[in-house]
Each structure stands twice: as structure tokens, then as C-alpha cells.
Coordinates of C-alpha atoms in Angstrom, one line a residue:
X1 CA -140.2 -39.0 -9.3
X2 CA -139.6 -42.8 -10.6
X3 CA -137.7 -41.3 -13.4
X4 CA -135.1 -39.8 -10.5
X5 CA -135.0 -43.0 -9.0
X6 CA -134.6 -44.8 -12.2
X7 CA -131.4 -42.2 -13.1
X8 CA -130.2 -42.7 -9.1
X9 CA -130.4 -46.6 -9.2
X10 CA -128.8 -46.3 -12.7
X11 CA -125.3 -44.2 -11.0
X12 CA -125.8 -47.0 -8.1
X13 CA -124.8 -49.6 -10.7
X14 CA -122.2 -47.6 -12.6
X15 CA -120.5 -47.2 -9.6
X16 CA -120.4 -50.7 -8.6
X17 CA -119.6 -51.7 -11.7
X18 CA -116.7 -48.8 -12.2
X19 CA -115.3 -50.7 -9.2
X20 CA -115.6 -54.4 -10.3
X21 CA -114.0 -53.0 -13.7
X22 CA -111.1 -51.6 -11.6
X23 CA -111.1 -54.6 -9.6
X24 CA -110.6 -56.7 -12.8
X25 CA -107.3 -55.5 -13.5
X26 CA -105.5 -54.8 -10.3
X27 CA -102.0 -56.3 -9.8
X28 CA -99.8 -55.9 -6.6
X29 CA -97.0 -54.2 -8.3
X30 CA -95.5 -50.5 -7.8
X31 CA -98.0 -48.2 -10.3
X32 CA -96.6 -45.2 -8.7
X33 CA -93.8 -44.5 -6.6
X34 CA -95.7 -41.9 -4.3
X35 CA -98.3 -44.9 -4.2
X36 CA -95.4 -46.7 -2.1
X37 CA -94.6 -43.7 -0.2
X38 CA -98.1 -43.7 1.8
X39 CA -98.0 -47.6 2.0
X40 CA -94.7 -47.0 3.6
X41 CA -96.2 -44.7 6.0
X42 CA -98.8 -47.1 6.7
X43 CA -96.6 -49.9 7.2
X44 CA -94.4 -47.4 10.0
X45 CA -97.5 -46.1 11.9
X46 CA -99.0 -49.7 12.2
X47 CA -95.8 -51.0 14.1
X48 CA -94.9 -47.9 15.8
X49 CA -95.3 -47.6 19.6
X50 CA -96.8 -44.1 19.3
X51 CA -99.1 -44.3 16.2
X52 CA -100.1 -40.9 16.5
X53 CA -96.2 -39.3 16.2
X54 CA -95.6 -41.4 13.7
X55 CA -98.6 -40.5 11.5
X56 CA -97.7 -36.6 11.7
X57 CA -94.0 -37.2 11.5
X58 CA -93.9 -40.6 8.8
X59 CA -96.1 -39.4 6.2
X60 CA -94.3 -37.1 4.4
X61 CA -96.5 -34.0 5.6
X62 CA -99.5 -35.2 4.4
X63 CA -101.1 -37.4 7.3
X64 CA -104.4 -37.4 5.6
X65 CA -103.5 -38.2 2.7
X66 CA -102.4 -41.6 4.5
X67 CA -105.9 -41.6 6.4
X68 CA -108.1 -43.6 4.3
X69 CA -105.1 -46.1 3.6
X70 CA -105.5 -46.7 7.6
X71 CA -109.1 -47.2 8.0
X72 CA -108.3 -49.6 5.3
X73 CA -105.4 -51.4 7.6
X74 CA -107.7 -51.4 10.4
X75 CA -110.4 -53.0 9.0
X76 CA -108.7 -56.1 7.9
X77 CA -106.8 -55.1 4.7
X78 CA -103.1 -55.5 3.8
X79 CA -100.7 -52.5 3.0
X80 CA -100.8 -53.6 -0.8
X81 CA -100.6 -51.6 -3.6
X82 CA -104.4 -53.3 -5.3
X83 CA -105.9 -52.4 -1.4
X84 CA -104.7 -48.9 -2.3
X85 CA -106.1 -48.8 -5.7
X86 CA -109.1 -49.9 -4.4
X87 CA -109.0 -47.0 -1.2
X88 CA -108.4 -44.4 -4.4
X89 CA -111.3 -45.9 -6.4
X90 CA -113.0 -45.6 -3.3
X91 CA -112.5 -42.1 -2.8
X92 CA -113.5 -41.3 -6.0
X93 CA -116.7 -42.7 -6.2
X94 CA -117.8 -40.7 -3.4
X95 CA -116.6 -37.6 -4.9
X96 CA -118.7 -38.6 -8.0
X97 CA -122.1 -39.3 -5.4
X98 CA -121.5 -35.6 -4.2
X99 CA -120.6 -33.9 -7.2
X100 CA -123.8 -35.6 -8.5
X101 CA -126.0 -34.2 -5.5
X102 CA -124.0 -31.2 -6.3
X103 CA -125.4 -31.0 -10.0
X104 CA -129.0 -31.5 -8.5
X105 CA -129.2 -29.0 -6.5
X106 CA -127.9 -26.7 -9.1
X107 CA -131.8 -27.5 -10.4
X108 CA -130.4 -30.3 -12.7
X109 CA -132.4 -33.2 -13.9
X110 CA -131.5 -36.3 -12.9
X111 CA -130.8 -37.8 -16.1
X112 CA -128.9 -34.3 -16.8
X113 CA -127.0 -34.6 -13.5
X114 CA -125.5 -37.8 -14.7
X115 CA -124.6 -37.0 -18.3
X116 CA -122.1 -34.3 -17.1
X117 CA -120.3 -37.1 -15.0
X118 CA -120.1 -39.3 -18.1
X119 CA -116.2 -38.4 -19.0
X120 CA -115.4 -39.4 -15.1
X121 CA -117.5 -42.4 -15.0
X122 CA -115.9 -43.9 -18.2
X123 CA -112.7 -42.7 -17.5
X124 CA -112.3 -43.5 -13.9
X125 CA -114.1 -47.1 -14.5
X126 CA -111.3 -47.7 -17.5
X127 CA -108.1 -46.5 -17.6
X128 CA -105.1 -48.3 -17.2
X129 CA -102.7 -45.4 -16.5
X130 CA -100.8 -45.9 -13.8
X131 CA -101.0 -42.3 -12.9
X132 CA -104.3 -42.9 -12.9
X133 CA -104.9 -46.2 -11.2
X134 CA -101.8 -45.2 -8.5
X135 CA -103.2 -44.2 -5.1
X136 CA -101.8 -40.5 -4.5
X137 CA -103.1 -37.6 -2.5
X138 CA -105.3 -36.3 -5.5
X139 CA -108.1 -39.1 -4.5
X140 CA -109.0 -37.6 -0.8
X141 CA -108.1 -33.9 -2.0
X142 CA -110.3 -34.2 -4.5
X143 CA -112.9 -35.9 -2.7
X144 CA -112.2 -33.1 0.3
X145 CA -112.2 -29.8 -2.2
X146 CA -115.6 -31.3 -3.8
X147 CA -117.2 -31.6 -0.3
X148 CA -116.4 -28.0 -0.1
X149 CA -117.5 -27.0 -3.6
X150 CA -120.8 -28.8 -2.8
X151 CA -121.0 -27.1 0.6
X152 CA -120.9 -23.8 -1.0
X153 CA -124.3 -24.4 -3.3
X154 CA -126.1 -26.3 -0.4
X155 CA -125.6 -23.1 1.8
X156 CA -126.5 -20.7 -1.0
X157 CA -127.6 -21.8 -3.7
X158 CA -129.9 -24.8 -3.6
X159 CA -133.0 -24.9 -5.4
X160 CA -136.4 -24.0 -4.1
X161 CA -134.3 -22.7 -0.2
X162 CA -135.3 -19.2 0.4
X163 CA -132.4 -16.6 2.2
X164 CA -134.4 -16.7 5.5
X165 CA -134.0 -20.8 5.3
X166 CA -130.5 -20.6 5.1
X167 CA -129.5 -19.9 8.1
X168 CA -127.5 -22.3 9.5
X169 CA -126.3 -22.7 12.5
X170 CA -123.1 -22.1 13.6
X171 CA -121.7 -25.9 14.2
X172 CA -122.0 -26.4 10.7
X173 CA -119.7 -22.9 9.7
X174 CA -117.0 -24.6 12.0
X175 CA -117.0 -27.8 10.8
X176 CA -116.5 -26.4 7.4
X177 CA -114.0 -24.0 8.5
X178 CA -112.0 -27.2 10.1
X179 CA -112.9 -29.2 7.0
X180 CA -111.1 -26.6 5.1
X181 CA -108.2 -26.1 7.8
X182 CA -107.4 -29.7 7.3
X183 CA -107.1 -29.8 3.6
X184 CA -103.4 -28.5 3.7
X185 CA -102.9 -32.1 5.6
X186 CA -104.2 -34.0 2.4
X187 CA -101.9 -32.5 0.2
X188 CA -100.3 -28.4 0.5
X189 CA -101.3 -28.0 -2.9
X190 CA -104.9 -27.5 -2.1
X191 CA -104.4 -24.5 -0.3
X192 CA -104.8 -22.2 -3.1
X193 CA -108.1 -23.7 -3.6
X194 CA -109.0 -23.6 -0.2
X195 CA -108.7 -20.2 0.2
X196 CA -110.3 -19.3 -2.9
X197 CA -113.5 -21.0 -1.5
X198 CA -113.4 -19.7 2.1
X199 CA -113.4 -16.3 0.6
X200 CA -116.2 -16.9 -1.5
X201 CA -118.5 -17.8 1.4
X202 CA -117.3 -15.2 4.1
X203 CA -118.1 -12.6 1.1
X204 CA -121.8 -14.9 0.9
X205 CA -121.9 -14.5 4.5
X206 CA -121.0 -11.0 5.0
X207 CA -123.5 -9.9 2.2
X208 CA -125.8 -11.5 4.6
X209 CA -124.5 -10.0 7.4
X210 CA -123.7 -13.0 9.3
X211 CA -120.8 -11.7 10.9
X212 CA -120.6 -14.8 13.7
X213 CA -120.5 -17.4 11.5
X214 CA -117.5 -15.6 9.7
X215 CA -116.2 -15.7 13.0
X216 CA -116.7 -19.6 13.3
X217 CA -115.9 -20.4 9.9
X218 CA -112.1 -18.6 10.2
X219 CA -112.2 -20.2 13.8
X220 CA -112.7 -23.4 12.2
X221 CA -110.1 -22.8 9.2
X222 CA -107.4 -22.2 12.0
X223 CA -107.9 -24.7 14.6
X224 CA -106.2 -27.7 12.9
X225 CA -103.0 -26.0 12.7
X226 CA -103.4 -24.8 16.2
X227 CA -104.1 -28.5 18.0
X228 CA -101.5 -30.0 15.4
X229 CA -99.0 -26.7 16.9
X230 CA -100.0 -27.0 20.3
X231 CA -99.1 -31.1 20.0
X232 CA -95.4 -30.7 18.6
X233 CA -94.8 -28.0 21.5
X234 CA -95.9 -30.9 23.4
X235 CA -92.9 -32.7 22.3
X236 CA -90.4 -29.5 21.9
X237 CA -90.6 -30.2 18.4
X238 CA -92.7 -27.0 17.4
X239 CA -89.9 -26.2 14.3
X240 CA -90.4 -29.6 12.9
X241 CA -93.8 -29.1 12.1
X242 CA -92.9 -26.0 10.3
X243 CA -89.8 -27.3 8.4
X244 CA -92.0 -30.3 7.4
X245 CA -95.2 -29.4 6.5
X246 CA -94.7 -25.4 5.7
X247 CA -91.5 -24.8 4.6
X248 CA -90.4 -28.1 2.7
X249 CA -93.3 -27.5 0.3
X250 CA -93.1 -23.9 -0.1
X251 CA -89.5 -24.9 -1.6
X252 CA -91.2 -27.4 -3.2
X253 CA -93.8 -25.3 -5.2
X254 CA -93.0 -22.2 -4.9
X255 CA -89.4 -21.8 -5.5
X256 CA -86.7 -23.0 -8.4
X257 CA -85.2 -25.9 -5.8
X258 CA -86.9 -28.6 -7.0
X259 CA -88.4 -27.4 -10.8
X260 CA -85.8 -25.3 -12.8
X261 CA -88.8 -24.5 -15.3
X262 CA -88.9 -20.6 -15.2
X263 CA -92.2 -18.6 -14.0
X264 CA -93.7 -17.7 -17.2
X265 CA -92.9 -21.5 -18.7
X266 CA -94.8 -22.9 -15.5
X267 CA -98.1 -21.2 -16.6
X268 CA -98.0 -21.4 -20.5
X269 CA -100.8 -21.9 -22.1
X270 CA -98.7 -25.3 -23.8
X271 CA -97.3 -26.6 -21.3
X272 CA -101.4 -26.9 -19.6
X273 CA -102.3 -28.5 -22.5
X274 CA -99.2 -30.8 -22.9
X275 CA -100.1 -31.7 -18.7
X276 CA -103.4 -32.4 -19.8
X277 CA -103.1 -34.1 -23.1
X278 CA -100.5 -36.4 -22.3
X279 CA -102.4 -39.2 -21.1
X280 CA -104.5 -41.0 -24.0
X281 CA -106.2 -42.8 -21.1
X282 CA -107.9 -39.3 -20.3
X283 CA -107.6 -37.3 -23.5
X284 CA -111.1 -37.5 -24.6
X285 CA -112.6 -37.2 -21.2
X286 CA -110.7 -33.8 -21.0
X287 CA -110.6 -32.4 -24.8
X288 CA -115.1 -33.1 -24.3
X289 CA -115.2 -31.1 -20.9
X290 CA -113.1 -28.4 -22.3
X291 CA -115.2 -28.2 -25.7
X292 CA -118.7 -28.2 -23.6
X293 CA -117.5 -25.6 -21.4
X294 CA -116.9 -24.0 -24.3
X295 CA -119.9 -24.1 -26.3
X296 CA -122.0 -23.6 -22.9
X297 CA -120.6 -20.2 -22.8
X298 CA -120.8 -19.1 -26.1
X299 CA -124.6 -20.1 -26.5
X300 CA -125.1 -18.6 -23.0
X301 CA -125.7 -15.1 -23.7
X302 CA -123.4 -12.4 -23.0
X303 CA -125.3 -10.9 -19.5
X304 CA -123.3 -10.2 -16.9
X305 CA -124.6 -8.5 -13.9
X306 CA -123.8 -9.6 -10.8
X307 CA -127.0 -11.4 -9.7
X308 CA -127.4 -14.4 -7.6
X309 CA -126.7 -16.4 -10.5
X310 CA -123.5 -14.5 -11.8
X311 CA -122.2 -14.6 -8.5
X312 CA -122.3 -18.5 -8.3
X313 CA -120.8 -18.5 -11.8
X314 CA -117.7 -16.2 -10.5
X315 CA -117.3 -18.8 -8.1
X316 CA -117.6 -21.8 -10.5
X317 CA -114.7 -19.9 -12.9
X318 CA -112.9 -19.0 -10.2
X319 CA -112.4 -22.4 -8.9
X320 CA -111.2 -23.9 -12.0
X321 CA -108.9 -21.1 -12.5
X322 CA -107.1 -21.6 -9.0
X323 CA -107.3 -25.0 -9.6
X324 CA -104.9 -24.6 -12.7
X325 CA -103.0 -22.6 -10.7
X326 CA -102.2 -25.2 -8.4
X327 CA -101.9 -28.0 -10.9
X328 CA -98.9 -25.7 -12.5
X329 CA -97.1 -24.0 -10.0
X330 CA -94.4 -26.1 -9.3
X331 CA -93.5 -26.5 -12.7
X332 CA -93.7 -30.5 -12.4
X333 CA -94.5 -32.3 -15.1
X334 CA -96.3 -35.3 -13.1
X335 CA -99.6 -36.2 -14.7
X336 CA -101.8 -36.7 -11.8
X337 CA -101.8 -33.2 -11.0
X338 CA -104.1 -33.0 -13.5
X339 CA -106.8 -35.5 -11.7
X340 CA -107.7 -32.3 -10.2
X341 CA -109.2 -30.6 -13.2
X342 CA -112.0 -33.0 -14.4
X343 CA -114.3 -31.8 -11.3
X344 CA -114.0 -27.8 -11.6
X345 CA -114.6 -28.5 -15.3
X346 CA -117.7 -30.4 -14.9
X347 CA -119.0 -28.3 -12.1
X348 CA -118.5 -25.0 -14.2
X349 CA -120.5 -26.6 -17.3
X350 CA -123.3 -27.6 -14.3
X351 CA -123.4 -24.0 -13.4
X352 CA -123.7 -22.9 -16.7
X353 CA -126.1 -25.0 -18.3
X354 CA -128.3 -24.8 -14.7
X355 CA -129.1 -21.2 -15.7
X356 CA -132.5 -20.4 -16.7
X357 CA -132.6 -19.6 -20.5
X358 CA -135.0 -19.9 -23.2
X359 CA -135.1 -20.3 -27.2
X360 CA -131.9 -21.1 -29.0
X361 CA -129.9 -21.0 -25.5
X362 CA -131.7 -24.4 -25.2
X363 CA -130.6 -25.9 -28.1
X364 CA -126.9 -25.3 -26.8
X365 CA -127.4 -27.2 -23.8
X366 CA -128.2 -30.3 -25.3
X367 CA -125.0 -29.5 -28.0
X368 CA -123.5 -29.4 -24.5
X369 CA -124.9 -32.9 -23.4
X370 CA -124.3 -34.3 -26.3
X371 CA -120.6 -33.2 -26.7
X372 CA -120.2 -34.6 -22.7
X373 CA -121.3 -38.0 -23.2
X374 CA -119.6 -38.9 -26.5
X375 CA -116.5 -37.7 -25.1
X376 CA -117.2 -40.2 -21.9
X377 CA -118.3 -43.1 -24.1
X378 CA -115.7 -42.8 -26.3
X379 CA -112.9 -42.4 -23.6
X380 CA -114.3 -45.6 -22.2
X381 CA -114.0 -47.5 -25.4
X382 CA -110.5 -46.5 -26.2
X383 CA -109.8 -47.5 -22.5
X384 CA -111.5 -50.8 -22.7
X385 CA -109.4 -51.4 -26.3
X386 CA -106.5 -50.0 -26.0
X387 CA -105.4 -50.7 -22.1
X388 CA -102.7 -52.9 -21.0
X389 CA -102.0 -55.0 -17.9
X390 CA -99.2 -53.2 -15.3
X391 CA -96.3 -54.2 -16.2
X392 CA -93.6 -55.3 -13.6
X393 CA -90.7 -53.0 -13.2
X394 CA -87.6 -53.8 -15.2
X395 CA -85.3 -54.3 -12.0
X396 CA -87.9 -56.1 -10.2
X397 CA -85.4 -59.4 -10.2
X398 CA -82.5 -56.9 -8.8
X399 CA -85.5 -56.2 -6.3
X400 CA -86.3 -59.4 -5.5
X401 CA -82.7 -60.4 -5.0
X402 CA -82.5 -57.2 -2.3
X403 CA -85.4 -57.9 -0.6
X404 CA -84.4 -61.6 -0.3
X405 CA -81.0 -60.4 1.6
X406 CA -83.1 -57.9 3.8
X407 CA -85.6 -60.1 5.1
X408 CA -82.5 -63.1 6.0
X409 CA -81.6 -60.2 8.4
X410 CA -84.3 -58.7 10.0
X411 CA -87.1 -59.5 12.0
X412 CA -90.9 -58.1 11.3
X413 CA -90.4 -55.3 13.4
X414 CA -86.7 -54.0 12.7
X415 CA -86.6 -51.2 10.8
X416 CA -85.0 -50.5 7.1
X417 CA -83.3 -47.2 5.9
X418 CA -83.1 -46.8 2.2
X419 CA -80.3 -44.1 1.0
X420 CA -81.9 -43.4 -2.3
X421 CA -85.3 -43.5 -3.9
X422 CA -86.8 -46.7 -3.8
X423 CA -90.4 -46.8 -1.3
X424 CA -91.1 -49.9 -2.3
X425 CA -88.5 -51.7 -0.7
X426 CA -90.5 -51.0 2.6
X427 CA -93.6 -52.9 1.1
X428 CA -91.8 -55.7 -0.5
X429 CA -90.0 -56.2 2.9
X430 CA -92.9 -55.4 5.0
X431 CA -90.3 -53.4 7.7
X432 CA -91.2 -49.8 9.0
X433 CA -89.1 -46.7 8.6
X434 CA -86.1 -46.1 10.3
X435 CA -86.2 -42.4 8.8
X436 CA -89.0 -40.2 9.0
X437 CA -89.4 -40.0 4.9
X438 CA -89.0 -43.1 2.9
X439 CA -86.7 -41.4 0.6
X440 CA -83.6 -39.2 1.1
X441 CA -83.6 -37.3 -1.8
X442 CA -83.8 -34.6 0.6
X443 CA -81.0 -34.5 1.9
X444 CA -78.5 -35.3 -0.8
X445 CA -80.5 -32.6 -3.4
X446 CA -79.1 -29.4 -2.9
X447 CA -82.0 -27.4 -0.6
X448 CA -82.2 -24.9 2.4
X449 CA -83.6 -27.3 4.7
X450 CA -80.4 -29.5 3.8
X451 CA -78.6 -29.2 7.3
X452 CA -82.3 -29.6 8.9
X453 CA -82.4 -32.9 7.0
X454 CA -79.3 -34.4 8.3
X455 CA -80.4 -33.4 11.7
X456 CA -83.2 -35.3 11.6
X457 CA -81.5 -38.3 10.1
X458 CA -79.1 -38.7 12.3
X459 CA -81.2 -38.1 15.3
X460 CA -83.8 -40.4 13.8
X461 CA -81.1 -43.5 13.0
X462 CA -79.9 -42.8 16.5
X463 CA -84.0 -43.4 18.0
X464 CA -85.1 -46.2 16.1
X465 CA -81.4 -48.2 15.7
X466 CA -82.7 -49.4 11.8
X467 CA -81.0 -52.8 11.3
X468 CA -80.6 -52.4 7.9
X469 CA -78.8 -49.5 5.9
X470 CA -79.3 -49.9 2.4
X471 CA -77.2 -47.3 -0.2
X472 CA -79.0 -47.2 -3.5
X473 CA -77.0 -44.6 -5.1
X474 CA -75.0 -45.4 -8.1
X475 CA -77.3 -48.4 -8.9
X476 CA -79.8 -48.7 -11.9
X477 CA -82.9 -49.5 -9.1
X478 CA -82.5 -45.9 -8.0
X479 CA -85.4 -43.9 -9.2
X480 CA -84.1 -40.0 -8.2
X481 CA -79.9 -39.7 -7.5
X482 CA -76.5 -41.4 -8.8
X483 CA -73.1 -42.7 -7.6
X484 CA -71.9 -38.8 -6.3
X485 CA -75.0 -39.3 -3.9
X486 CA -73.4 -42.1 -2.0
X487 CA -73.8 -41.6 1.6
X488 CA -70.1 -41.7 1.7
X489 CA -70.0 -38.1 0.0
X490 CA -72.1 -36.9 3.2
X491 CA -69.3 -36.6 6.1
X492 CA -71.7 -36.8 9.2
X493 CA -73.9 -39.8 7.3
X494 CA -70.3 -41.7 6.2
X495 CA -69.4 -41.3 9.8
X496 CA -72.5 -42.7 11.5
X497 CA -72.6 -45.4 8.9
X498 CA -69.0 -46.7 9.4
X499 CA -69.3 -46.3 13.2
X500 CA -72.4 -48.4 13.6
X501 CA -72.9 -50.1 10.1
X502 CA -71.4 -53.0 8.4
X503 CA -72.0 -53.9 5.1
X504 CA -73.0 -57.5 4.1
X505 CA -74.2 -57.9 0.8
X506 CA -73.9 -56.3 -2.4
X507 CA -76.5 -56.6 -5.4
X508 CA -75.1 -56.9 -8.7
X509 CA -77.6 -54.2 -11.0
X510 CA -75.1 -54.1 -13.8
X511 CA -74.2 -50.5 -12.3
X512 CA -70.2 -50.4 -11.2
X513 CA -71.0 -51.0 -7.6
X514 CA -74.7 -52.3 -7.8
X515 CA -76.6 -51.4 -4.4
X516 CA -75.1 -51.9 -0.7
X517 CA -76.2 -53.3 1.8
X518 CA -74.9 -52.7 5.6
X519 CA -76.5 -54.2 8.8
X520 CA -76.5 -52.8 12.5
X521 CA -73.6 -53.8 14.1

């Protein structure tokens, strides 16, 4: 028993010190665009006269995923990109204190228990990445998906809980049902994985025969869409919901709109491993999880039946499975997908290693230790050596000139439209969206939901009157788009724009035309 709490206060002060490590190095600068996307979205629903709208409708589908950045707001803190780093750090710690509660119950030691989250620990407390370090969607998906993952052993597969102790009531199968209803609000991506899971325990359940708490868990899986359904037919705005948070991702994921990368390309075998790979600031960590898992399976035995133990195994390798599924099926080649894949990885090599073995099976479990914290320490030290301060963006003068001119001509609370793809403008200015997404990359990329899009713009410009238009296209500052992107190229956009617009400023980028800048007139 001391030795537990020796091992428990010994996670206690990696954690805190993973976070004063992090906390170290921040700098308020732009790691990661989508990192100024949910700022944005904080910075809109904070000034907004209807909060809750504006956090369904301003958050680019993913109202969650701008959740824990709010809590943040309300408590005091700034909408600043080292506040968000510190929300994602945050997030991830906690994932780490259930994933490690996770590994106990698997009938883990405690010293055990925190070897397999070495690679995390030094990786997360260490890298300088800035997919890593940028606050994105992965941080509370992760954290949700591992709350599930740990729900799933706690109900069935705990140590030392016998079948007729786990029954549980039915207020706990709908609150999981809801938690996993809500994880398509974090980020659409986790839906794969979400289903996977809620499978897995209504076939746990119906083995069991617990019919109404199948009932209560699909109750519970449904009901967020239902309220968040039943709220825009509230407004008459039922096909918004559907356009924004069904049918803009299912373009984005699963169709060629957004990724040309054929089918069979998306799933290679390479192209996993290039994901994976790419980042030095995580190579170890993954190249030791992937080698443990591994070497746990080939000194594992080759018994197969579908016992209790087997079962939770399926479940394990099924998880990680989906879990590349998801991290590849849009064909993007954006490196903190792959922040989901350290916790499925060290969660199959628990399972594994948590069986009950004997002789030489032994002796590859601590081979399996072993391989998990070199890997760790040495992704920590190539971190700590190698790792470099954020750098400021290239344009940030052709920024700060921009920003300079927006803020001579706006108040606090007027709003700012930016024609392009550029969310940080909105933090750098501090102003709220005048558009429902921070970008417009949606409208001016070819899509299905392109006339939608316009729509919405328009009707949006028309609500919220945005005293500044700013037309990035054609500039150097632009992240996505170019000069035959203009908004003039867009009849009902060049309309509205020369009807109520005027421009006043130009900044100078080095591009023919640099960026524009119209105000309300």
C-alpha cells in the first residue's frame, strides 16, 4: 500500500511538473491556425447577446471543442493563445490520471501502471511542436474517448468485481450513452470511435441480458442530437444544424472535396507511418509503443478463445484499429490527427501485459516495460535538446500593420469579417465574428454546400452589420486561397460589398494588391 502511494504521489509531481515545463516555454503567438479558430469562437460568444446561439452556430460545428476554452474565459483568463495551451495541457493531464486508473484496474501495479504512460508523460511535458503544443479538438476528444474507454473496464472488467456486482444502475448507462452522444460535438471525427465502443458494451450488456440499460444507454447516445434538434426548430433553423455539423464534415471526410488523395492512398500502410513519423518531437514515443505492442503479442501466447479476457482484448484492438481509421480517412496530412493514437496504443499493451501468464511470458513483459520507458525517456531528452522557441510568423509585421488600421476603426464590440484564411486577425484585434466561421474558405472552394454558404453569409453580414470587411485574397498573409478568390469574383458577395462597403486602407504584403480593407459605410 505505501508503495502505491509512493508511485501515485510520484504521477502527482510529473504532472505538475509536465505543466510548469509547458509553462516554461509558452509564447502568445499563432502555433496553429485551428488554435485561432476556437479563440475566435470564444472571443464571438463572449460578446454576443445570445451566448448560447452563438456557441452552436460560431464554433465551427464543434461547440465542445470550444468548451473548456470558456470555463477558462469565465474564470478570469484571456482568449490567448498560452491560456489555450495551457486548457490543452490541461485536458491532457486528466486524460493521463484516467488512463492511469484505467491501467489499475486492468490489475496493473502501480509502478507498472505508470511505466506504460512514460512515452506521454515525456512527450507531452516536452515537445515543442506546434502541432503539438496548439490547442485543437484532439485535447477534449481525447480526454472524452478515454473517459469512455475507461468506462468500459470499470463496468466489466475491474479487478476483484464479480458479475452480480456489476450491475449498475440505470443513471449511470445514460449518462454514458449522452457522454457518447456528445462526442460528435468535440470533433465529428470521433464518431467512428464512438460507435465502435457503444457496440462493445450493448453486446457486454446483452450477454448479460440487461436489456433496459441498452435501452438507456442508446436513449442516452441520442438525446444530444435531439435537444440540440429540437433547439434550432426553435429558431426555424433545423437545416442549419444539419448543413453545419452533418453534412459539411461528411464532405469533409468522407468525400474527394476537400482531400484529392484516392481511397486506397488514404489507408496505406506509408502514408500511416509517414503521419506518424513525421514529427521528431513524437517519433520515439510512437516507434517504443508500436515496438512494445509488438513484442507483447508475440511473447503472449497464441490462445485465442473468446473468454472474458479475449473479449476485452477484441475490444482493446478494435479500438486502435477504428482509431486509425479515423486518423486517415480524410486523407489530410495534418499531424495532430495523430495525437489520437498514443492512448489506444498504450491501453492495448495494458490489456495485453494485464493478462495472467506464467514462465517465459513474464520475461516479455518486462522486455515490454523496458522498451516503453526508454522510448519515453529518450523522447524527453531529444525534446529537452533539440526544441526550439515558437517562432513568430513571417508576415507578423504585415499583421501588425493590419491590425493597427482595424482597431483605428472599430470599437471593442464591432465586428470584423475576414475574406480569406487568417483566424488570428480576430485575436490580435480582439473583435467578434461578423460571419459564423472565422474563415471563408467555404465558400470560395468549390463544394456542394457552396450556395448554402453564401446564404449564410449574406444573411449573417446583413444581422450583425461587421464594420470591417477585410479581403485577404491575393496577399502573401493568406494561409488557404489566392487573387481568383477575391470577393469580387463572387457576384452576390461583390454586390453586397460595394453596396455597403468602402475600402480605406490597403496593406502593402509585397503581393500585387497586398490585403484590402473596406469599412461599413
Amino acid at each position: 500500500m505505501d508503495k502505491t502511494k509512493t508511485v501515485n504521489r510520484l504521477l502527482a509531481g510529473c504532472l505538475v511538473v509536465i505543466f510548469l515545463l509547458r509553462w516554461s516555454h509558452m509564447a502568445d503567438r499563432e502555433p496553429n491556425i485551428d488554435t485561432s479558430t476556437w479563440l475566435a469562437g470564444v472571443i464571438s460568444v463572449d460578446k454576443s447577446s445570445d451566448p448560447i446561439w452563438t456557441w452552436l452556430n460560431y464554433t465551427d460545428g464543434r461547440p465542445l471543442t470550444v468548451a473548456p476554452l470558456l470555463i477558462a474565459r469565465a474564470l478570469g483568463f484571456e482568449a490567448s493563445y498560452p491560456v489555450a495551451e495551457g486548457v490543452g495541457i490541461i485536458c491532457w493531464l486528466i486524460t493521463l490520471l484516467i488512463l492511469y486508473k484505467t491501467l489499475r484496474w486492468l490489475s496493473l501495479s502501480a509502478l507498472h501502471a505508470l511505466i506504460l504512460l512514460a512515452p506521454i508523460l515525456c512527450w507531452l511535458g516536452t515537445t515543442g511542436y506546434h502541432d503539438h503544443i496548439a490547442y485543437n479538438s484532439e485535447a477534449i476528444s481525447v480526454l472524452m474517448l478515454t473517459a469512455g474507454v475507461s468506462a468500459y473496464v470499470f463496468a466489466f472488467y475491474r479487478r476483484g468485481l464479480s458479475d452480480v456486482a456489476r450491475q449498475l444502475p440505470f443513471s449511470f448507462w445514460l449518462c454514458l450513452g449522452i457522454w457518447f452522444g456528445l462526442l460528435a460535438y468535440a470533433k465529428f471525427q470521433n464518431v467512428p470511435m464512438g460507435l465502435v465502443m457503444a457496440a462493445f458494451f450493448a453486446y457486454e450488456l446483452l450477454a448479460r441480458l440487461q436489456w433496459k440499460n441498452v435501452f438507456w444507454l442508446v436513449l442516452g447516445g441520442v438525446l444530444p442530437t435531439i435537444l440540440i434538434n429540437l433547439y434550432f426548430a426553435w429558431y426555424g433553423e433545423l437545416t442549419t444544424f444539419w448543413n453545419n455539423y452533418f453534412w459539411y464534415y461528411f464532405y469533409y471526410g468522407y468525400s474527394d472535396e476537400f482531400s484529392k488523395l484516392p481511397i486506397f492512398k488514404r489507408f496505406s500502410p506509408w502514408r500511416a507511418g509517414s503521419l506518424m513519423w513525421q514529427s521528431n518531437a513524437i517519433r520515439f514515443a510512437f516507434s517504443g509503443l508500436c515496438l512494445a505492442v509488438f513484442v507483447a503479442f508475440w511473447g503472449g501466447g497464441r490462445k485465442r478463445s473468446l473468454n472474458r479476457w479475449d473479449r476485452l482484448l477484441l475490444f482493446a484492438g478494435c479500438y486502435l484499429i477504428v482509431t486509425f481509421y479515423a486518423v486517415l480517412q480524410s486523407g489530410n496530412p495534418y499531424t495532430h490527427y495523430t495525437l489520437f493514437l498514443p492512448v489506444p496504443l498504450t491501453f492495448l499493451i495494458g490489456v495485453v501485459v494485464s493478462r495472467p501468464s506464467t514462465g517465459h511470458r513474464e520475461t516479455f513483459k518486462n522486455w515490454v516495460y523496458g522498451i516503453v520507458l526508454i522510448s519515453g525517456i529518450g523522447q524527453g531528452v531529444f525534446n529537452s535538446i533539440e526544441r526550439e522557441p515558437l517562432l513568430p510568423l513571417w508576415h507578423d509585421n504585415y499583421d501588425q500593420q493590419l491590425v493597427k488600421i482595424i482597431k483605428a476603426n472599430t470599437q471593442p464590440n464591432d465586428r470584423l469579417v475576414i475574406w480569406g484564411y487568417a483566424d488570428r486577425l480576430y485575436i490580435y484585434t480582439g473583435l467578434p465574428m461578423g460571419f459564423r466561421w472565422p474563415y471563408t474558405i467555404g465558400i470560395y472552394w468549390p463544394s456542394a454546400l457552396h450556395d448554402i454558404r453564401v446564404d449564410y453569409f449574406l444573411k449573417d453580414m446583413l444581422q450583425n452589420k461587421p464594420v470591417i470587411f477585410v479581403d485577404l485574397n491575393g496577399s502573401f498573409i493568406n494561409t488557404e486561397g489566392n487573387a481568383k478568390h477575391r470577393h469580387e469574383n463572387f457576384p452576390p458577395i461583390a454586390n453586397f460589398v460595394r453596396q455597403h462597403y468602402q475600402m480605406i486602407a490597403q496593406v502593402k504584403d509585397g503581393s500585387p494588391e497586398g490585403v484590402r480593407i473596406y469599412k461599413l459605410k
